[in-house]
Short mmCIF file of C-alpha atoms in Angstrom, two decimals:
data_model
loop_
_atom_site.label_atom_id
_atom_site.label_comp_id
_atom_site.label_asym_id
_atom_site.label_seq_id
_atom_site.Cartn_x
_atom_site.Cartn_y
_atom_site.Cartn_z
CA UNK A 73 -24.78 -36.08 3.33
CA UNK A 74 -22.00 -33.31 2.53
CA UNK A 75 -19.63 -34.31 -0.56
CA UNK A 76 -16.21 -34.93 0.61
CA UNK A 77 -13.73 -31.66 0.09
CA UNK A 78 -10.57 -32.89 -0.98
CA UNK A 79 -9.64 -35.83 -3.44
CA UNK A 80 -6.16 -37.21 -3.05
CA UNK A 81 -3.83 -37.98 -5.46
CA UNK A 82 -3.60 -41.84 -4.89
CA UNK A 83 -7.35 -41.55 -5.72
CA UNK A 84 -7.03 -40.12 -9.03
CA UNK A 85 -4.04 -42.86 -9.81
CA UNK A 86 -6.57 -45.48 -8.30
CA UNK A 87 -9.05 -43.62 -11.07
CA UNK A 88 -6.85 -43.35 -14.11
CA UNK A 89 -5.17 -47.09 -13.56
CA UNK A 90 -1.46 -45.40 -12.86
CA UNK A 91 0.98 -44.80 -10.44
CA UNK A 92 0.87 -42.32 -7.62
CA UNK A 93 3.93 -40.81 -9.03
CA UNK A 94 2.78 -40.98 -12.49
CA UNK A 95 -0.05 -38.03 -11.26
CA UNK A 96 2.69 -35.93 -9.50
CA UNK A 97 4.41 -35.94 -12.76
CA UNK A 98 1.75 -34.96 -14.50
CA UNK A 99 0.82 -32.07 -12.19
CA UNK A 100 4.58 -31.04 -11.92
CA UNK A 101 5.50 -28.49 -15.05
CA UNK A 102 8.59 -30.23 -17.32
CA UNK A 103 8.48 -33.45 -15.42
CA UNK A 104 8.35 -36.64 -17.76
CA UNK A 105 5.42 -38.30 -18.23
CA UNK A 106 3.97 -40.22 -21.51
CA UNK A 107 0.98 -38.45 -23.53
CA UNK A 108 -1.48 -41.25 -22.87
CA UNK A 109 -0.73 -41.33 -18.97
CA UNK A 110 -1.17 -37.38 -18.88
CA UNK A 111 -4.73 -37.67 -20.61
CA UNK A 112 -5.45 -40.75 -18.57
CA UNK A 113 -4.06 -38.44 -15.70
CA UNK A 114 -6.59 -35.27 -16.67
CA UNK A 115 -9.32 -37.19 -17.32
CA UNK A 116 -9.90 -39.14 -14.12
CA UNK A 117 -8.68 -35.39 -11.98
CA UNK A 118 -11.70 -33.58 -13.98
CA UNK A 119 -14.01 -36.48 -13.30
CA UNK A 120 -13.02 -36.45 -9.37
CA UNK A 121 -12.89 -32.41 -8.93
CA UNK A 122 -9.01 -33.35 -8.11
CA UNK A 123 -7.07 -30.07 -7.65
CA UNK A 124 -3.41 -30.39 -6.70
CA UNK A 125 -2.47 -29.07 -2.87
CA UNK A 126 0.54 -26.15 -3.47
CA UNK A 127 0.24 -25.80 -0.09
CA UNK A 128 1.63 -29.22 0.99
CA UNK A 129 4.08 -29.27 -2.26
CA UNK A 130 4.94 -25.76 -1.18
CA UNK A 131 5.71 -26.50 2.23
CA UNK A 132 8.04 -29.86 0.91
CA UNK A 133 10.23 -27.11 -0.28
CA UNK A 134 9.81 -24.92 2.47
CA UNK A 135 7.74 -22.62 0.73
CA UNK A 136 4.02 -21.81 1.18
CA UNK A 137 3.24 -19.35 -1.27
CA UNK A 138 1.29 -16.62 1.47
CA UNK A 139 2.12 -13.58 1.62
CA UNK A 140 0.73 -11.05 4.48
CA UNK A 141 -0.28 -7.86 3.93
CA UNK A 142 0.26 -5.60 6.56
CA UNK A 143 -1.95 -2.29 6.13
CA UNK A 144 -3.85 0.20 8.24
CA UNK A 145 -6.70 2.39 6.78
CA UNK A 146 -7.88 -0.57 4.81
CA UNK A 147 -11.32 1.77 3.83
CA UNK A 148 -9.33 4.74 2.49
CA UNK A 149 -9.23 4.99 -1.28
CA UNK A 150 -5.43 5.07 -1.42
CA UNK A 151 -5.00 1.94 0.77
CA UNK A 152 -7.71 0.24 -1.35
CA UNK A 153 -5.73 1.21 -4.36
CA UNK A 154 -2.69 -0.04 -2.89
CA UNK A 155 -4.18 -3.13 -1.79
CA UNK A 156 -5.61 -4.03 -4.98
CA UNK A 157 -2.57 -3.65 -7.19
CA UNK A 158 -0.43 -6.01 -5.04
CA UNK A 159 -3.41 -8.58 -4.49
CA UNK A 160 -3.89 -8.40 -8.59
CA UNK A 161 0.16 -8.79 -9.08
CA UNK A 162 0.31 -11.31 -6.51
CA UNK A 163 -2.16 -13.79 -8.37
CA UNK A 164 -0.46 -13.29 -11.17
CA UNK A 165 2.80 -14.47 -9.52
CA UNK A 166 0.65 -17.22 -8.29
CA UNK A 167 1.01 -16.23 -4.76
CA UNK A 168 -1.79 -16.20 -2.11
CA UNK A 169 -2.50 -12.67 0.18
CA UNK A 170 -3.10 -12.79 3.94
CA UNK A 171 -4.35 -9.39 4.61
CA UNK A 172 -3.64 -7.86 8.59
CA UNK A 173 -5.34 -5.33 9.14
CA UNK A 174 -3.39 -2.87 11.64
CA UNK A 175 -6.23 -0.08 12.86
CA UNK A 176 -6.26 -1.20 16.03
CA UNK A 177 -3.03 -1.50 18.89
CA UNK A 178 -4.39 -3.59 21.26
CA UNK A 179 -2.31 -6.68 20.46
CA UNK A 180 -4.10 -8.31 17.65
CA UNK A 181 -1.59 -7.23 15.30
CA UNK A 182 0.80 -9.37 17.03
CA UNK A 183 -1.53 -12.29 17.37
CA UNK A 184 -2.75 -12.01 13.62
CA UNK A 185 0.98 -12.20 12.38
CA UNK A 186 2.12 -14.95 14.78
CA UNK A 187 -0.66 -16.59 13.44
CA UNK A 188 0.71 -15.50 9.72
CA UNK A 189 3.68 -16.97 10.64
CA UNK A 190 2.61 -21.11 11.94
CA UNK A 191 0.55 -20.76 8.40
CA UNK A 192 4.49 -20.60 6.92
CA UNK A 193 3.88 -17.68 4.86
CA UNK A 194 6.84 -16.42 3.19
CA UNK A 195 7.39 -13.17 2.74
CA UNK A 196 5.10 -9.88 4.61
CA UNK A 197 4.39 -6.37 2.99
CA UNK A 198 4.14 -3.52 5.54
CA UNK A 199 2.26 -0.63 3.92
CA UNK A 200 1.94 1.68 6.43
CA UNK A 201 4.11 3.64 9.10
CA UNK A 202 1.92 3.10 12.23
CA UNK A 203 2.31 -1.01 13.18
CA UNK A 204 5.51 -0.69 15.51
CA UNK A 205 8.99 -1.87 14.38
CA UNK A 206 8.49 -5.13 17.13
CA UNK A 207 6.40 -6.25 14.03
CA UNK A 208 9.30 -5.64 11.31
CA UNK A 209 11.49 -7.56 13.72
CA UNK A 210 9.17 -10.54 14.50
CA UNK A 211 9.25 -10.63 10.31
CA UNK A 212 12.70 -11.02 9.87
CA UNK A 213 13.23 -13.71 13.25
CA UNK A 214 10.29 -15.92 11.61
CA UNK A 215 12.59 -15.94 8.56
CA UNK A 216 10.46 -14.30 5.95
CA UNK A 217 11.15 -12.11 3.53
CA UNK A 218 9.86 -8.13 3.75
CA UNK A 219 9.06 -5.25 2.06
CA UNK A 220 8.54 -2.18 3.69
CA UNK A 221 6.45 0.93 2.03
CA UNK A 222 6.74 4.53 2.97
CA UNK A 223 8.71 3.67 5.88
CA UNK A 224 12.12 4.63 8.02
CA UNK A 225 12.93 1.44 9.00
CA UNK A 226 16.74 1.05 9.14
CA UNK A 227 16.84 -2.60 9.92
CA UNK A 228 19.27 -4.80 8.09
CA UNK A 229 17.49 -7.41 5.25
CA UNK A 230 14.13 -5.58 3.76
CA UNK A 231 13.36 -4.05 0.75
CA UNK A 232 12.35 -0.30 1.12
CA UNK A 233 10.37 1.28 -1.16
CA UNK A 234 9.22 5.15 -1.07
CA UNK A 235 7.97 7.97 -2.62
CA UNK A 236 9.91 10.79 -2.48
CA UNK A 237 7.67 13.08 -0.65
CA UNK A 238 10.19 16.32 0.27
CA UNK A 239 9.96 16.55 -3.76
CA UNK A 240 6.33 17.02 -3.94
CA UNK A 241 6.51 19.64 -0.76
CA UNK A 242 8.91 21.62 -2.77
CA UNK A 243 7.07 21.48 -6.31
CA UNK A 244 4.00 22.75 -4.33
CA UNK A 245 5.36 25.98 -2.08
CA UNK A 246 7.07 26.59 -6.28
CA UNK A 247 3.20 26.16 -7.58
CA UNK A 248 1.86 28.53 -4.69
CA UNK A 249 4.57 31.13 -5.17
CA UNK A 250 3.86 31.46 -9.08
CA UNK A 251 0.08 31.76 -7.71
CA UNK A 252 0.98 35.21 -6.26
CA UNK A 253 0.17 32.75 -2.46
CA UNK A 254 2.08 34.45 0.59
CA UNK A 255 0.75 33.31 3.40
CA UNK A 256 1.37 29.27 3.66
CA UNK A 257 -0.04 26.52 5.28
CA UNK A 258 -0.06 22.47 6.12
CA UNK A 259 -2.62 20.51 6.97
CA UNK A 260 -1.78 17.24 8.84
CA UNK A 261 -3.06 14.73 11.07
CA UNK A 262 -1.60 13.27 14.25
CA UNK A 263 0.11 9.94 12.52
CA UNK A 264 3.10 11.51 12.66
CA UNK A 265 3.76 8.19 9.81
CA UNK A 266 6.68 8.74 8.04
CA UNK A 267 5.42 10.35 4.90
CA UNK A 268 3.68 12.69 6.22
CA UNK A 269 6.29 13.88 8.33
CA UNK A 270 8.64 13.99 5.17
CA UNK A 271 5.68 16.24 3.74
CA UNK A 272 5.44 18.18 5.92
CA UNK A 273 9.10 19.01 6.31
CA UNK A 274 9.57 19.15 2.67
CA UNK A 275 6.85 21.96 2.40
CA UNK A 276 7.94 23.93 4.98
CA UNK A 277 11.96 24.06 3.98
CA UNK A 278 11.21 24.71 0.38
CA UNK A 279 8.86 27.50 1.52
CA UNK A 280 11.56 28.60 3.69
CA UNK A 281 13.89 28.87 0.89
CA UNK A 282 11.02 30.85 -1.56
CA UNK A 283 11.18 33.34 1.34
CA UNK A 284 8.01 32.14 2.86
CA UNK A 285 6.82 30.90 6.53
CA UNK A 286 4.19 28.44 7.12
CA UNK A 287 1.52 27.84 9.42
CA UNK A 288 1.17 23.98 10.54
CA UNK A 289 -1.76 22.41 11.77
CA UNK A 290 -2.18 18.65 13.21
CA UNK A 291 -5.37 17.00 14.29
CA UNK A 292 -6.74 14.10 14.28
CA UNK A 293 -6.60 10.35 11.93
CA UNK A 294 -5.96 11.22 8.34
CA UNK A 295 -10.10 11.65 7.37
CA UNK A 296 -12.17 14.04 5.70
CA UNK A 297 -13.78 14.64 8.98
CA UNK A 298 -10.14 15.92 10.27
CA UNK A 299 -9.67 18.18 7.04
CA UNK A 300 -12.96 19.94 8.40
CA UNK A 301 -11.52 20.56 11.31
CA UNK A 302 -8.19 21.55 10.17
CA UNK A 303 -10.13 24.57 8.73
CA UNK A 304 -11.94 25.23 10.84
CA UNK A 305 -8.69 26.11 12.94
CA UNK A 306 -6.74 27.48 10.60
CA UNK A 307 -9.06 29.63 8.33
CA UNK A 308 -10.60 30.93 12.21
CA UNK A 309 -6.88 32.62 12.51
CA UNK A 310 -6.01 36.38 12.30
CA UNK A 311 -3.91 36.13 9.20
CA UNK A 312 -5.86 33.38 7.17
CA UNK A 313 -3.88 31.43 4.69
CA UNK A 314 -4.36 32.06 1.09
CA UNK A 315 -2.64 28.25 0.43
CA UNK A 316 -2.94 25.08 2.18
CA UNK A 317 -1.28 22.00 1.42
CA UNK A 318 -3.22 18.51 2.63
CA UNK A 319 -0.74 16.09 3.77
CA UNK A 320 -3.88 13.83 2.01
CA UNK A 321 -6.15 13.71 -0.60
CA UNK A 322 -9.08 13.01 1.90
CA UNK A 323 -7.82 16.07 4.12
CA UNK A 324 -7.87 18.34 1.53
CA UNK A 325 -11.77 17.14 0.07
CA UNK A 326 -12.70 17.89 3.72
CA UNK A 327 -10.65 21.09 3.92
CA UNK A 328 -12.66 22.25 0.75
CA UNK A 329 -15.70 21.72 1.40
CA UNK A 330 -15.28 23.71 5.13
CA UNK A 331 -13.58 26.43 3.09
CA UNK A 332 -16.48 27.04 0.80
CA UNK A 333 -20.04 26.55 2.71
CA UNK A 334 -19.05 27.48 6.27
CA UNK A 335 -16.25 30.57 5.49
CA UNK A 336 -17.74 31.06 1.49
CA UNK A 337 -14.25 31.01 0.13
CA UNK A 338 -14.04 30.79 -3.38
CA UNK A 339 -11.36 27.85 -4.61
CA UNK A 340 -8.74 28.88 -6.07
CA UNK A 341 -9.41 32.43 -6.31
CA UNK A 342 -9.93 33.27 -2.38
CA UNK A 343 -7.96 29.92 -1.58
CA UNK A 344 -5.58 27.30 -3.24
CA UNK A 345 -5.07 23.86 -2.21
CA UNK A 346 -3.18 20.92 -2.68
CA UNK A 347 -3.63 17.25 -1.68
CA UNK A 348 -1.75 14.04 -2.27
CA UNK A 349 -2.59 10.45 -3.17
CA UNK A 350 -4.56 11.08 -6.36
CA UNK A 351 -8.16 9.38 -4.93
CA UNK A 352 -10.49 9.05 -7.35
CA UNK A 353 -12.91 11.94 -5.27
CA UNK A 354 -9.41 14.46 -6.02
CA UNK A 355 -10.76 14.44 -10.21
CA UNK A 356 -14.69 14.91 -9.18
CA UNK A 357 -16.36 18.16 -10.21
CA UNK A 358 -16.60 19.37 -6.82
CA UNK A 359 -12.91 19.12 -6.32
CA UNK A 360 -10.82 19.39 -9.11
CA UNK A 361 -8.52 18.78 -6.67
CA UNK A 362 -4.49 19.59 -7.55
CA UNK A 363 -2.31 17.03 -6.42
CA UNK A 364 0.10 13.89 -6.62
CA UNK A 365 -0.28 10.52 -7.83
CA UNK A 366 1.46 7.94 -6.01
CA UNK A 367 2.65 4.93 -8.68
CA UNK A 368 0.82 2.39 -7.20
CA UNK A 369 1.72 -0.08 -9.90
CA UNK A 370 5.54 0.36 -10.03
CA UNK A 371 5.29 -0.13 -6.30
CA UNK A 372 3.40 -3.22 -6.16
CA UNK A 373 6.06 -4.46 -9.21
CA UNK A 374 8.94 -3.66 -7.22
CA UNK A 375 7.69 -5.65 -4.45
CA UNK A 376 6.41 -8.56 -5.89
CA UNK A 377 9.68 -8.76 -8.44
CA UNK A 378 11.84 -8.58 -5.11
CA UNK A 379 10.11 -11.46 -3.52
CA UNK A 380 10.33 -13.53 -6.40
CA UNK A 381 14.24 -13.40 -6.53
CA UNK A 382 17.31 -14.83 -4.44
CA UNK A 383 18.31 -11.48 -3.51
CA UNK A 384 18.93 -11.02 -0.73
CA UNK A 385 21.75 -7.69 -0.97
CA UNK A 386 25.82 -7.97 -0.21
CA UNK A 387 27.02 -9.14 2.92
CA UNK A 388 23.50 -9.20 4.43
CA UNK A 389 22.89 -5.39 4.17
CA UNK A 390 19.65 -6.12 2.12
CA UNK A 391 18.58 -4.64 -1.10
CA UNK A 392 19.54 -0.59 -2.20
CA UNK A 393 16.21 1.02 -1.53
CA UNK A 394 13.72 2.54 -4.39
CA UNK A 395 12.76 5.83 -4.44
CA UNK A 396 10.04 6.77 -6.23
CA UNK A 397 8.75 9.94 -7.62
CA UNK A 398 5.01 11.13 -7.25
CA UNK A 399 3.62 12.68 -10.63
CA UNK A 400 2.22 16.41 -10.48
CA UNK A 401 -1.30 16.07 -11.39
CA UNK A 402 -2.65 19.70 -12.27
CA UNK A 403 -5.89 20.91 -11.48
CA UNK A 404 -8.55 23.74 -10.99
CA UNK A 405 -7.16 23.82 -7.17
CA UNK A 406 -4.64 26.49 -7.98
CA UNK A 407 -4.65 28.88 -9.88
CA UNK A 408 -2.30 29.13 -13.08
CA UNK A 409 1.12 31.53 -11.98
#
């Protein structure tokens, strides 16, 4: 015969020879309640396997406590990063994750979050650019509170965080220059997500500015598989690029390793690159990869601070946005100017 899964309160009063109330109090932080009725209280709960339901407390004050987590690339090593700061900060807020996972555009997004929604959870991180902004606006008619991550968004109400990514296309056409590079070039995939557009344009107008064109490339989901390819096409051209900046960290490991064992480059002496993201494979031996560490924890503190407050911004305008700066982490990838 299965156990029974839940034990209700009036079962631990029943238990401990006290008052329903008298075990609400005692689960409810600063409410009064004598010393002997709280051991009483404990004592009878641990005996049962009682554990108090924050859901239905929650929901008495119109709070549930869920938060969604709206990601794509779940498997990369930067989303799994990502992901497991804010699921580590929001235990520790004592809130519960409900991850949505956005790979696929066939409408189960939609159906996942409406389903997000009847659960009453509260607030919804985006972390990507690709789900469409229908799914920003469902968040904010449901009622719940957002945060959006390395998006454009201009919708009244969220809280925007980014990383400033035109700064780390400039430092890195200033790194190639000092590495005697002249002939530039960005590899991207087809996203087209907002940071990697903002790459990609920062690159190319800093380069601009150092006197310097560049060559862009797009193909493909943002994979090591594409950064093979990206090579392949751009290292096949008449005037081959002596510098190539990965709009990823995972485009530039595959750009690499196409560089060296099917054109036997030499990296950096025949070749510098740069990636972005800072995945654990960018510091392996075979890499040494130069490139730029997102702060994955300020991020996830930002957020999870936000949705902790009242604040909701002036006049209904929402919070200012953060802006975030990407740390330069120097490697074997380029060589010293």
């Amino acid at each position: 015969m299965a156990s029974k899964l839940f034990v209700s309160a009036q079962e631990v009063a029943h238990r401990a020879g006290v008052s329903r109330s008298a075990v609400s109090r005692t689960f409810t932080p600063g409410a009064s309640v004598s010393a002997e009725t709280r051991q009483r209280v404990l004592k009878a709960a641990e005996e049962l396997g009682y554990h108090v339901n924050h859901l239905a407390r929650g929901l008495m004050r119109n709070e549930s406590g869920i938060v969604c987590l709206i990601v794509s690339d779940v498997a990369t090593p930067y989303r799994a990063a990502v992901l497991r700061e804010l699921t580590l900060q929001l235990q520790n807020a004592g809130k519960v994750a409900m991850l949505i996972n956005t790979d696929r555009s066939d409408g189960s997004v939609d159906r996942a979050l409406h389903q997000a929604i009847r659960y009453r959870a509260d607030a919804s991180v985006i972390l990507s650019g690709l789900p469409d902004k229908s799914i920003v606006q469902l968040c904010l008619r449901s009622g719940q509170r957002l945060v959006l991550i390395n998006r454009d968004d201009d919708q009244p109400g969220p809280l925007r965080i980014n990383v400033d990514d035109a700064d780390a296309g400039s430092r890195v056409a200033t790194a190639f220059a000092r590495a005697g590079c002249r002939r530039l070039a960005f590899a991207n995939s087809l996203a087209g997500t907002p940071s990697l557009v903002r790459r990609e344009k920062g690159f190319v107008a800093a380069a601009a500015a150092l006197g310097l064109e560049v060559v862009v490339e797009r193909y493909g989901a943002t994979g090591y598989e594409a950064g093979q390819v990206l090579a392949q096409r751009l290292l096949t051209r008449s005037e081959r690029p002596d510098a190539v900046f990965c709009a990823t960290d995972l485009l530039a490991c595959g750009f690499m390793d196409a560089a060296r064992r099917q054109f036997g480059l030499a990296v950096p002496s025949q070749l510098c690159v740069a990636g972005f993201d800072n995945i654990e494979q960018a510091s392996w031996l075979s890499y040494e990869l130069t490139t730029f560490a997102q702060p994955v924890d300020r991020i996830a503190k930002y957020a999870i601070d936000w949705l902790g407050t009242d604040d909701s911004g002036e006049d209904g305008v929402g919070p200012e946005p953060i802006t975030l700066t990407a740390e330069l982490i120097w490697r074997s990838s380029i060589r010293g100017g």
